[in-house]
Amino acid sequence: MSLEGSYDPENIFAKIIAGEMPCVKVHEDDHVFCFMDLFPQSPGHTLVVPKEPVRNALDMSEDGLKEAIVRVQRIANAVKTALDPDGIVLTQFNGAPAGQTVFHVHFHIIPRYEGRPLGEHAGRQADVEELKVLAGKIKAAL
Ligand code: 5GP
């Protein structure tokens, strides 16, 4: 899907926000829903999903974007405290040619560890029990 097109309310992240699909949750408030990426590129890969029903960041309201990015910073700091990575990558893709695969706006928080290569994007499915342990540590640091 390119940058043009309409929002599909049946997308997987909309269903997770609505509680219709499971996830390993880290945080929720009025503006965002945050959970562990099921196909992490690195241990601790966390997604911050604004509740605003739009496909990408270019479609977001200015207020929604401000609220979201502040939470991305807050949750990235919790990931830092909880997991002590050597670096953290923040990414956000707009449109399939840019790498987007789920068309509800979201931000990636990807911890990086010295000497450990980044996994494939949306590659191998993680063990949910391991994700729960990581989410518990991040929650405790929020
Ligand atoms: P995008 O490519 O759109 O920027 O990122 C979508 C992300 O969502 C990918 O990193 C992928 O691993 C993750 N993902 C896809 N389906 C699911 C799912 O059902 N649950 C969770 N927790 N993550 C998902």
Short mmCIF file of N, CA and C in Angstrom, two decimals, residues 17 25-35 48-52 64 66-72 74-75 142:
data_model
loop_
_atom_site.label_atom_id
_atom_site.label_comp_id
_atom_site.label_asym_id
_atom_site.label_seq_id
_atom_site.Cartn_x
_atom_site.Cartn_y
_atom_site.Cartn_z
N ILE A 17 -5.75 -2.82 19.74
CA ILE A 17 -6.18 -1.69 20.57
C ILE A 17 -7.60 -1.93 21.11
N LYS A 25 1.15 -6.61 26.41
CA LYS A 25 0.99 -5.17 26.62
C LYS A 25 2.04 -4.61 27.57
N VAL A 26 2.47 -3.39 27.26
CA VAL A 26 3.43 -2.69 28.12
C VAL A 26 2.78 -1.50 28.79
N HIS A 27 1.94 -0.79 28.02
CA HIS A 27 1.39 0.47 28.54
C HIS A 27 0.18 0.86 27.70
N GLU A 28 -0.79 1.53 28.37
CA GLU A 28 -1.91 2.12 27.64
C GLU A 28 -2.33 3.40 28.33
N ASP A 29 -2.63 4.42 27.57
CA ASP A 29 -3.24 5.63 28.12
C ASP A 29 -4.20 6.18 27.06
N ASP A 30 -4.63 7.44 27.23
CA ASP A 30 -5.63 8.00 26.31
C ASP A 30 -5.11 8.11 24.88
N HIS A 31 -3.81 8.21 24.71
CA HIS A 31 -3.25 8.50 23.38
C HIS A 31 -2.58 7.33 22.67
N VAL A 32 -1.99 6.42 23.45
CA VAL A 32 -1.24 5.32 22.81
C VAL A 32 -1.52 3.98 23.47
N PHE A 33 -1.21 2.93 22.70
CA PHE A 33 -1.26 1.55 23.18
C PHE A 33 0.13 1.01 22.85
N CYS A 34 0.78 0.41 23.81
CA CYS A 34 2.17 -0.01 23.62
C CYS A 34 2.31 -1.50 23.96
N PHE A 35 2.93 -2.25 23.05
CA PHE A 35 3.08 -3.70 23.27
C PHE A 35 4.35 -4.21 22.60
N VAL A 48 4.98 1.41 19.83
CA VAL A 48 4.11 2.43 20.40
C VAL A 48 3.09 2.78 19.31
N VAL A 49 1.83 2.47 19.59
CA VAL A 49 0.78 2.61 18.58
C VAL A 49 -0.19 3.71 19.01
N PRO A 50 -0.17 4.86 18.33
CA PRO A 50 -1.15 5.90 18.65
C PRO A 50 -2.57 5.36 18.44
N LYS A 51 -3.50 5.85 19.26
CA LYS A 51 -4.88 5.37 19.11
C LYS A 51 -5.60 6.05 17.95
N GLU A 52 -5.04 7.13 17.46
CA GLU A 52 -5.66 7.83 16.33
C GLU A 52 -5.74 6.87 15.13
N GLY A 64 -1.95 14.84 18.13
CA GLY A 64 -1.76 13.40 18.32
C GLY A 64 -0.30 13.01 18.18
N LYS A 66 2.33 14.95 18.68
CA LYS A 66 3.09 15.45 19.84
C LYS A 66 2.90 14.51 21.03
N GLU A 67 1.65 14.14 21.29
CA GLU A 67 1.38 13.24 22.43
C GLU A 67 2.11 11.91 22.23
N ALA A 68 2.12 11.42 21.00
CA ALA A 68 2.73 10.11 20.72
C ALA A 68 4.25 10.16 20.89
N ILE A 69 4.89 11.18 20.35
CA ILE A 69 6.36 11.17 20.35
C ILE A 69 6.91 11.34 21.77
N VAL A 70 6.17 12.06 22.61
CA VAL A 70 6.58 12.19 24.01
C VAL A 70 6.54 10.81 24.68
N ARG A 71 5.54 10.03 24.33
CA ARG A 71 5.42 8.68 24.91
C ARG A 71 6.49 7.75 24.33
N VAL A 72 6.83 7.93 23.07
CA VAL A 72 7.92 7.12 22.49
C VAL A 72 9.20 7.37 23.30
N ARG A 74 9.43 8.43 26.42
CA ARG A 74 9.25 7.90 27.78
C ARG A 74 9.44 6.38 27.79
N ILE A 75 8.86 5.71 26.83
CA ILE A 75 8.93 4.25 26.81
C ILE A 75 10.34 3.79 26.39
N LEU A 142 8.73 2.05 33.95
CA LEU A 142 7.95 3.20 33.47
C LEU A 142 7.54 4.13 34.61
#
